[in-house]
Amino acid sequence: MPAKIVLKYYKMIQVNLPVFEGPLDLLLHLIKQNKIDIYDIPIALITKQYLEYLELMKELDLEIASEFLVMAATLIYIKSKMLLPVQEPEEEDPRKELVEKLIEYQNFKEASKILKERYEVWSLAFSRSTSKQEEFLLEELNIFDLLQALKKILDKPQPRIYVPKETIKVEEKIEQILNLLRFKKSIDFYELFKYNSSKLEIIVTFLALLELIKLRIAIAYQEKPFGKILINLEERNENRNYL
């Protein structure tokens, strides 16, 4: 489902970002992040973290689809139900329907991933070198993984620096990221954000990265689950000019 980013801080520049992940993806991300048993979800914790992600998406001016808000209401409802005393010993767990949906969706995603990996392996076997095959051992990240990393940066105390009123352009940040990627084969996600960057510059840099990922010019990977985030430039785009 497409989402629109409106950069109201600098002359209403717009970046269109298709966000294919939905509320179930976010819940699965939180379950994985917290190493939670999907059959025994701590609903209070997950609801709190889910709402924090929605707030961050609002701060980035990501247009939140109605499905995310419906899920937020569902989580709050389940949380309220679980706070009530159990009336009957055999009363159904209010989380049951949500868990069933998550398991069904997770199975579908895993099946889809297997089919995609098979296609990529066969494609590589006939058209690319062996060194490129190793790249598929890396786990490609979704938008929630990147939002989690961004949240860690924004949660740090921001330096008190003067921010001039002139425009901060997404296009300039895109070019800066591309130049860095052309110079280095792979860069750490946090390398993109300077220590003394203002909150505005951090957000613009993040949006520029999302635009590059959307266009498949850059790809975000992890070497292993919960490992450092790497940003790679697609080989076919090494000499491409974005602007």
PDB file of C-alpha atoms in Angstrom:
ATOM      1  CA  MET A   1       0.000   0.000   0.000  1.00  0.00           C
ATOM      2  CA  PRO A   2       1.531   3.329  -0.983  1.00  0.00           C
ATOM      3  CA  ALA A   3       2.394   5.837   1.684  1.00  0.00           C
ATOM      4  CA  LYS A   4       3.267   9.469   1.143  1.00  0.00           C
ATOM      5  CA  ILE A   5       5.987  11.358   2.951  1.00  0.00           C
ATOM      6  CA  VAL A   6       5.384  15.087   3.126  1.00  0.00           C
ATOM      7  CA  LEU A   7       8.500  16.970   4.150  1.00  0.00           C
ATOM      8  CA  LYS A   8       6.791  20.003   5.602  1.00  0.00           C
ATOM      9  CA  TYR A   9      10.050  21.339   7.072  1.00  0.00           C
ATOM     10  CA  TYR A  10      11.369  22.470   3.724  1.00  0.00           C
ATOM     11  CA  LYS A  11       9.000  23.844   1.112  1.00  0.00           C
ATOM     12  CA  MET A  12       6.706  20.780   1.023  1.00  0.00           C
ATOM     13  CA  ILE A  13       9.016  18.563  -1.003  1.00  0.00           C
ATOM     14  CA  GLN A  14       7.278  15.218  -1.444  1.00  0.00           C
ATOM     15  CA  VAL A  15       8.764  11.751  -1.596  1.00  0.00           C
ATOM     16  CA  ASN A  16       6.455   8.882  -2.509  1.00  0.00           C
ATOM     17  CA  LEU A  17       7.360   5.695  -0.686  1.00  0.00           C
ATOM     18  CA  PRO A  18       5.491   2.429  -1.230  1.00  0.00           C
ATOM     19  CA  VAL A  19       5.299   0.661   2.135  1.00  0.00           C
ATOM     20  CA  PHE A  20       4.292  -2.922   1.454  1.00  0.00           C
ATOM     21  CA  GLU A  21       4.512  -4.001   5.077  1.00  0.00           C
ATOM     22  CA  GLY A  22       1.305  -3.811   7.073  1.00  0.00           C
ATOM     23  CA  PRO A  23       0.289  -4.059  10.751  1.00  0.00           C
ATOM     24  CA  LEU A  24       0.833  -7.830  10.904  1.00  0.00           C
ATOM     25  CA  ASP A  25       4.389  -7.309   9.633  1.00  0.00           C
ATOM     26  CA  LEU A  26       4.969  -4.787  12.401  1.00  0.00           C
ATOM     27  CA  LEU A  27       3.636  -7.188  15.041  1.00  0.00           C
ATOM     28  CA  LEU A  28       5.832 -10.022  13.748  1.00  0.00           C
ATOM     29  CA  HIS A  29       8.787  -7.612  13.801  1.00  0.00           C
ATOM     30  CA  LEU A  30       8.093  -6.760  17.459  1.00  0.00           C
ATOM     31  CA  ILE A  31       7.701 -10.437  18.379  1.00  0.00           C
ATOM     32  CA  LYS A  32      11.032 -11.213  16.710  1.00  0.00           C
ATOM     33  CA  GLN A  33      12.726  -8.157  18.243  1.00  0.00           C
ATOM     34  CA  ASN A  34      11.597  -9.074  21.763  1.00  0.00           C
ATOM     35  CA  LYS A  35      12.192 -12.833  21.273  1.00  0.00           C
ATOM     36  CA  ILE A  36       8.607 -13.554  22.300  1.00  0.00           C
ATOM     37  CA  ASP A  37       6.656 -16.812  22.071  1.00  0.00           C
ATOM     38  CA  ILE A  38       3.993 -16.072  19.473  1.00  0.00           C
ATOM     39  CA  TYR A  39       1.525 -18.231  21.460  1.00  0.00           C
ATOM     40  CA  ASP A  40       2.025 -16.165  24.618  1.00  0.00           C
ATOM     41  CA  ILE A  41       2.256 -12.528  23.537  1.00  0.00           C
ATOM     42  CA  PRO A  42       2.713 -10.001  26.403  1.00  0.00           C
ATOM     43  CA  ILE A  43      -0.002  -7.770  25.020  1.00  0.00           C
ATOM     44  CA  ALA A  44       0.754  -4.728  27.225  1.00  0.00           C
ATOM     45  CA  LEU A  45       4.389  -4.576  26.047  1.00  0.00           C
ATOM     46  CA  ILE A  46       3.549  -5.174  22.387  1.00  0.00           C
ATOM     47  CA  THR A  47       0.745  -2.593  22.430  1.00  0.00           C
ATOM     48  CA  LYS A  48       3.087   0.022  23.943  1.00  0.00           C
ATOM     49  CA  GLN A  49       5.802  -0.625  21.349  1.00  0.00           C
ATOM     50  CA  TYR A  50       3.315  -0.777  18.478  1.00  0.00           C
ATOM     51  CA  LEU A  51       1.946   2.675  19.399  1.00  0.00           C
ATOM     52  CA  GLU A  52       5.531   4.029  19.646  1.00  0.00           C
ATOM     53  CA  TYR A  53       6.155   2.935  16.053  1.00  0.00           C
ATOM     54  CA  LEU A  54       2.959   4.658  14.916  1.00  0.00           C
ATOM     55  CA  GLU A  55       4.131   7.863  16.612  1.00  0.00           C
ATOM     56  CA  LEU A  56       7.487   7.636  14.843  1.00  0.00           C
ATOM     57  CA  MET A  57       5.762   7.099  11.492  1.00  0.00           C
ATOM     58  CA  LYS A  58       3.653  10.203  12.164  1.00  0.00           C
ATOM     59  CA  GLU A  59       6.781  12.188  13.005  1.00  0.00           C
ATOM     60  CA  LEU A  60       8.264  11.187   9.649  1.00  0.00           C
ATOM     61  CA  ASP A  61       5.001  12.232   7.967  1.00  0.00           C
ATOM     62  CA  LEU A  62       4.393   8.701   6.763  1.00  0.00           C
ATOM     63  CA  GLU A  63       0.729   8.505   5.951  1.00  0.00           C
ATOM     64  CA  ILE A  64      -0.527   5.717   8.235  1.00  0.00           C
ATOM     65  CA  ALA A  65      -2.956   3.346   6.534  1.00  0.00           C
ATOM     66  CA  SER A  66      -6.269   2.688   8.276  1.00  0.00           C
ATOM     67  CA  GLU A  67      -5.248  -0.951   8.864  1.00  0.00           C
ATOM     68  CA  PHE A  68      -2.557   0.225  11.299  1.00  0.00           C
ATOM     69  CA  LEU A  69      -5.110   2.214  13.294  1.00  0.00           C
ATOM     70  CA  VAL A  70      -7.577  -0.704  13.322  1.00  0.00           C
ATOM     71  CA  MET A  71      -4.847  -2.970  14.680  1.00  0.00           C
ATOM     72  CA  ALA A  72      -3.969  -0.381  17.340  1.00  0.00           C
ATOM     73  CA  ALA A  73      -7.613  -0.365  18.464  1.00  0.00           C
ATOM     74  CA  THR A  74      -7.635  -4.186  18.454  1.00  0.00           C
ATOM     75  CA  LEU A  75      -4.522  -4.355  20.627  1.00  0.00           C
ATOM     76  CA  ILE A  76      -5.951  -1.845  23.105  1.00  0.00           C
ATOM     77  CA  TYR A  77      -9.198  -3.842  23.239  1.00  0.00           C
ATOM     78  CA  ILE A  78      -7.354  -7.126  23.882  1.00  0.00           C
ATOM     79  CA  LYS A  79      -5.238  -5.425  26.536  1.00  0.00           C
ATOM     80  CA  SER A  80      -8.380  -4.160  28.319  1.00  0.00           C
ATOM     81  CA  LYS A  81      -9.975  -7.638  28.134  1.00  0.00           C
ATOM     82  CA  MET A  82      -6.920  -9.226  29.724  1.00  0.00           C
ATOM     83  CA  LEU A  83      -7.017  -6.756  32.602  1.00  0.00           C
ATOM     84  CA  LEU A  84     -10.497  -7.976  33.568  1.00  0.00           C
ATOM     85  CA  PRO A  85     -10.818 -10.902  35.987  1.00  0.00           C
ATOM     86  CA  VAL A  86     -11.568 -14.251  34.312  1.00  0.00           C
ATOM     87  CA  GLN A  87     -15.287 -14.988  34.648  1.00  0.00           C
ATOM     88  CA  GLU A  88     -15.160 -18.664  33.655  1.00  0.00           C
ATOM     89  CA  PRO A  89     -12.236 -21.125  33.875  1.00  0.00           C
ATOM     90  CA  GLU A  90     -12.637 -22.137  30.229  1.00  0.00           C
ATOM     91  CA  GLU A  91     -13.049 -18.611  28.896  1.00  0.00           C
ATOM     92  CA  GLU A  92     -11.267 -18.153  25.536  1.00  0.00           C
ATOM     93  CA  ASP A  93      -7.983 -16.266  25.521  1.00  0.00           C
ATOM     94  CA  PRO A  94      -8.693 -12.824  23.977  1.00  0.00           C
ATOM     95  CA  ARG A  95      -5.382 -13.128  22.079  1.00  0.00           C
ATOM     96  CA  LYS A  96      -6.392 -16.331  20.291  1.00  0.00           C
ATOM     97  CA  GLU A  97      -7.801 -14.782  17.095  1.00  0.00           C
ATOM     98  CA  LEU A  98      -4.831 -12.432  16.740  1.00  0.00           C
ATOM     99  CA  VAL A  99      -2.344 -15.280  17.253  1.00  0.00           C
ATOM    100  CA  GLU A 100      -4.099 -17.390  14.604  1.00  0.00           C
ATOM    101  CA  LYS A 101      -3.905 -14.500  12.116  1.00  0.00           C
ATOM    102  CA  LEU A 102      -0.221 -13.950  12.868  1.00  0.00           C
ATOM    103  CA  ILE A 103       0.664 -17.630  12.435  1.00  0.00           C
ATOM    104  CA  GLU A 104      -1.273 -17.872   9.171  1.00  0.00           C
ATOM    105  CA  TYR A 105       0.370 -14.696   7.852  1.00  0.00           C
ATOM    106  CA  GLN A 106       3.830 -15.818   9.006  1.00  0.00           C
ATOM    107  CA  ASN A 107       3.422 -19.166   7.194  1.00  0.00           C
ATOM    108  CA  PHE A 108       2.396 -17.349   4.029  1.00  0.00           C
ATOM    109  CA  LYS A 109       5.422 -15.030   4.206  1.00  0.00           C
ATOM    110  CA  GLU A 110       7.824 -17.918   4.828  1.00  0.00           C
ATOM    111  CA  ALA A 111       6.430 -19.841   1.852  1.00  0.00           C
ATOM    112  CA  SER A 112       6.751 -16.727  -0.308  1.00  0.00           C
ATOM    113  CA  LYS A 113      10.345 -16.204   0.882  1.00  0.00           C
ATOM    114  CA  ILE A 114      11.308 -19.795   0.016  1.00  0.00           C
ATOM    115  CA  LEU A 115       9.906 -19.423  -3.505  1.00  0.00           C
ATOM    116  CA  LYS A 116      11.761 -16.127  -3.958  1.00  0.00           C
ATOM    117  CA  GLU A 117      15.063 -17.620  -2.723  1.00  0.00           C
ATOM    118  CA  ARG A 118      14.723 -20.570  -5.094  1.00  0.00           C
ATOM    119  CA  TYR A 119      14.138 -18.219  -8.000  1.00  0.00           C
ATOM    120  CA  GLU A 120      17.165 -16.097  -7.053  1.00  0.00           C
ATOM    121  CA  VAL A 121      19.442 -19.136  -6.631  1.00  0.00           C
ATOM    122  CA  TRP A 122      18.505 -20.478 -10.059  1.00  0.00           C
ATOM    123  CA  SER A 123      18.968 -17.017 -11.571  1.00  0.00           C
ATOM    124  CA  LEU A 124      22.426 -16.745 -10.055  1.00  0.00           C
ATOM    125  CA  ALA A 125      23.405 -20.228 -11.194  1.00  0.00           C
ATOM    126  CA  PHE A 126      23.070 -19.181 -14.817  1.00  0.00           C
ATOM    127  CA  SER A 127      23.789 -15.466 -14.919  1.00  0.00           C
ATOM    128  CA  ARG A 128      26.049 -14.295 -12.084  1.00  0.00           C
ATOM    129  CA  SER A 129      29.294 -15.135 -10.352  1.00  0.00           C
ATOM    130  CA  THR A 130      29.696 -17.321  -7.249  1.00  0.00           C
ATOM    131  CA  SER A 131      30.753 -14.340  -5.114  1.00  0.00           C
ATOM    132  CA  LYS A 132      27.341 -12.757  -5.618  1.00  0.00           C
ATOM    133  CA  GLN A 133      25.597 -15.910  -4.363  1.00  0.00           C
ATOM    134  CA  GLU A 134      27.051 -15.344  -0.905  1.00  0.00           C
ATOM    135  CA  GLU A 135      25.138 -12.067  -0.709  1.00  0.00           C
ATOM    136  CA  PHE A 136      21.868 -13.974  -0.390  1.00  0.00           C
ATOM    137  CA  LEU A 137      23.018 -15.279   2.964  1.00  0.00           C
ATOM    138  CA  LEU A 138      22.387 -11.733   4.171  1.00  0.00           C
ATOM    139  CA  GLU A 139      18.908 -10.909   5.409  1.00  0.00           C
ATOM    140  CA  GLU A 140      17.231  -8.045   3.570  1.00  0.00           C
ATOM    141  CA  LEU A 141      15.512  -5.660   5.962  1.00  0.00           C
ATOM    142  CA  ASN A 142      12.046  -4.158   5.910  1.00  0.00           C
ATOM    143  CA  ILE A 143      10.984  -0.647   6.849  1.00  0.00           C
ATOM    144  CA  PHE A 144      10.340  -1.556  10.499  1.00  0.00           C
ATOM    145  CA  ASP A 145      13.926  -2.745  10.966  1.00  0.00           C
ATOM    146  CA  LEU A 146      15.106   0.605   9.621  1.00  0.00           C
ATOM    147  CA  LEU A 147      12.614   2.538  11.766  1.00  0.00           C
ATOM    148  CA  GLN A 148      13.928   0.682  14.805  1.00  0.00           C
ATOM    149  CA  ALA A 149      17.475   1.744  13.989  1.00  0.00           C
ATOM    150  CA  LEU A 150      16.326   5.334  13.390  1.00  0.00           C
ATOM    151  CA  LYS A 151      14.502   5.347  16.726  1.00  0.00           C
ATOM    152  CA  LYS A 152      17.766   4.527  18.515  1.00  0.00           C
ATOM    153  CA  ILE A 153      19.356   7.600  16.928  1.00  0.00           C
ATOM    154  CA  LEU A 154      16.436   9.913  17.706  1.00  0.00           C
ATOM    155  CA  ASP A 155      16.233   8.669  21.310  1.00  0.00           C
ATOM    156  CA  LYS A 156      19.742   9.970  21.962  1.00  0.00           C
ATOM    157  CA  PRO A 157      20.012  13.533  23.349  1.00  0.00           C
ATOM    158  CA  GLN A 158      20.178  15.937  20.416  1.00  0.00           C
ATOM    159  CA  PRO A 159      23.011  18.516  20.368  1.00  0.00           C
ATOM    160  CA  ARG A 160      21.990  22.142  20.739  1.00  0.00           C
ATOM    161  CA  ILE A 161      23.099  23.600  17.441  1.00  0.00           C
ATOM    162  CA  TYR A 162      21.831  26.402  15.292  1.00  0.00           C
ATOM    163  CA  VAL A 163      19.802  25.157  12.323  1.00  0.00           C
ATOM    164  CA  PRO A 164      19.730  27.681   9.457  1.00  0.00           C
ATOM    165  CA  LYS A 165      16.434  28.377   7.706  1.00  0.00           C
ATOM    166  CA  GLU A 166      17.641  27.504   4.220  1.00  0.00           C
ATOM    167  CA  THR A 167      16.271  24.398   2.562  1.00  0.00           C
ATOM    168  CA  ILE A 168      17.605  20.968   3.422  1.00  0.00           C
ATOM    169  CA  LYS A 169      17.100  19.028   0.201  1.00  0.00           C
ATOM    170  CA  VAL A 170      16.421  15.316   0.017  1.00  0.00           C
ATOM    171  CA  GLU A 171      18.113  15.292  -3.407  1.00  0.00           C
ATOM    172  CA  GLU A 172      21.388  16.539  -1.886  1.00  0.00           C
ATOM    173  CA  LYS A 173      21.284  13.856   0.802  1.00  0.00           C
ATOM    174  CA  ILE A 174      20.612  11.209  -1.848  1.00  0.00           C
ATOM    175  CA  GLU A 175      23.679  12.344  -3.780  1.00  0.00           C
ATOM    176  CA  GLN A 176      25.783  12.312  -0.583  1.00  0.00           C
ATOM    177  CA  ILE A 177      24.712   8.752   0.203  1.00  0.00           C
ATOM    178  CA  LEU A 178      25.378   7.639  -3.379  1.00  0.00           C
ATOM    179  CA  ASN A 179      28.875   9.153  -3.333  1.00  0.00           C
ATOM    180  CA  LEU A 180      29.630   7.360  -0.068  1.00  0.00           C
ATOM    181  CA  LEU A 181      28.329   4.056  -1.448  1.00  0.00           C
ATOM    182  CA  ARG A 182      30.407   4.431  -4.622  1.00  0.00           C
ATOM    183  CA  PHE A 183      33.516   5.059  -2.531  1.00  0.00           C
ATOM    184  CA  LYS A 184      32.903   2.142  -0.156  1.00  0.00           C
ATOM    185  CA  LYS A 185      31.455  -1.230  -1.138  1.00  0.00           C
ATOM    186  CA  SER A 186      29.304  -1.391   1.982  1.00  0.00           C
ATOM    187  CA  ILE A 187      28.554   1.075   4.783  1.00  0.00           C
ATOM    188  CA  ASP A 188      27.126   0.753   8.257  1.00  0.00           C
ATOM    189  CA  PHE A 189      23.659   2.342   8.640  1.00  0.00           C
ATOM    190  CA  TYR A 190      24.890   4.584  11.457  1.00  0.00           C
ATOM    191  CA  GLU A 191      27.699   5.938   9.260  1.00  0.00           C
ATOM    192  CA  LEU A 192      25.063   7.984   7.438  1.00  0.00           C
ATOM    193  CA  PHE A 193      24.274  10.043  10.529  1.00  0.00           C
ATOM    194  CA  LYS A 194      26.857  12.463  11.872  1.00  0.00           C
ATOM    195  CA  TYR A 195      27.229  12.812  15.634  1.00  0.00           C
ATOM    196  CA  ASN A 196      26.283  16.498  15.644  1.00  0.00           C
ATOM    197  CA  SER A 197      23.410  16.237  13.146  1.00  0.00           C
ATOM    198  CA  SER A 198      20.185  18.027  14.009  1.00  0.00           C
ATOM    199  CA  LYS A 199      16.934  16.083  14.241  1.00  0.00           C
ATOM    200  CA  LEU A 200      15.821  17.593  10.944  1.00  0.00           C
ATOM    201  CA  GLU A 201      18.987  16.476   9.153  1.00  0.00           C
ATOM    202  CA  ILE A 202      18.646  12.957  10.610  1.00  0.00           C
ATOM    203  CA  ILE A 203      15.082  12.685   9.297  1.00  0.00           C
ATOM    204  CA  VAL A 204      16.011  14.029   5.851  1.00  0.00           C
ATOM    205  CA  THR A 205      18.934  11.582   5.622  1.00  0.00           C
ATOM    206  CA  PHE A 206      16.644   8.704   6.575  1.00  0.00           C
ATOM    207  CA  LEU A 207      14.053   9.704   3.973  1.00  0.00           C
ATOM    208  CA  ALA A 208      16.783   9.941   1.330  1.00  0.00           C
ATOM    209  CA  LEU A 209      17.870   6.403   2.192  1.00  0.00           C
ATOM    210  CA  LEU A 210      14.285   5.137   1.950  1.00  0.00           C
ATOM    211  CA  GLU A 211      13.977   6.706  -1.496  1.00  0.00           C
ATOM    212  CA  LEU A 212      17.133   4.883  -2.669  1.00  0.00           C
ATOM    213  CA  ILE A 213      15.833   1.602  -1.266  1.00  0.00           C
ATOM    214  CA  LYS A 214      12.453   2.144  -2.898  1.00  0.00           C
ATOM    215  CA  LEU A 215      14.156   2.595  -6.272  1.00  0.00           C
ATOM    216  CA  ARG A 216      16.309  -0.521  -5.637  1.00  0.00           C
ATOM    217  CA  ILE A 217      19.440   1.595  -6.040  1.00  0.00           C
ATOM    218  CA  ALA A 218      20.507   0.635  -2.513  1.00  0.00           C
ATOM    219  CA  ILE A 219      19.671  -2.375  -0.366  1.00  0.00           C
ATOM    220  CA  ALA A 220      19.656  -2.697   3.435  1.00  0.00           C
ATOM    221  CA  TYR A 221      20.917  -5.984   4.884  1.00  0.00           C
ATOM    222  CA  GLN A 222      21.919  -7.624   8.136  1.00  0.00           C
ATOM    223  CA  GLU A 223      24.727 -10.182   8.275  1.00  0.00           C
ATOM    224  CA  LYS A 224      22.799 -12.047  10.965  1.00  0.00           C
ATOM    225  CA  PRO A 225      19.578 -11.462  12.965  1.00  0.00           C
ATOM    226  CA  PHE A 226      19.969  -8.405  15.214  1.00  0.00           C
ATOM    227  CA  GLY A 227      23.397  -7.769  13.677  1.00  0.00           C
ATOM    228  CA  LYS A 228      24.629  -4.461  12.309  1.00  0.00           C
ATOM    229  CA  ILE A 229      22.711  -2.976   9.392  1.00  0.00           C
ATOM    230  CA  LEU A 230      24.637  -2.702   6.136  1.00  0.00           C
ATOM    231  CA  ILE A 231      23.732  -0.503   3.182  1.00  0.00           C
ATOM    232  CA  ASN A 232      24.929  -1.808  -0.187  1.00  0.00           C
ATOM    233  CA  LEU A 233      24.791  -0.220  -3.609  1.00  0.00           C
ATOM    234  CA  GLU A 234      23.264  -2.456  -6.273  1.00  0.00           C
ATOM    235  CA  GLU A 235      26.053  -3.414  -8.695  1.00  0.00           C
ATOM    236  CA  ARG A 236      24.130  -2.296 -11.758  1.00  0.00           C
ATOM    237  CA  ASN A 237      23.726   1.190 -10.218  1.00  0.00           C
ATOM    238  CA  GLU A 238      27.385   1.894  -9.428  1.00  0.00           C
ATOM    239  CA  ASN A 239      27.696   4.422 -12.232  1.00  0.00           C
ATOM    240  CA  ARG A 240      24.113   5.619 -12.294  1.00  0.00           C
ATOM    241  CA  ASN A 241      23.258   9.256 -11.664  1.00  0.00           C
ATOM    242  CA  TYR A 242      20.112   9.651  -9.583  1.00  0.00           C
ATOM    243  CA  LEU A 243      19.538  13.362 -10.296  1.00  0.00           C
TER     244      LEU A 243
END
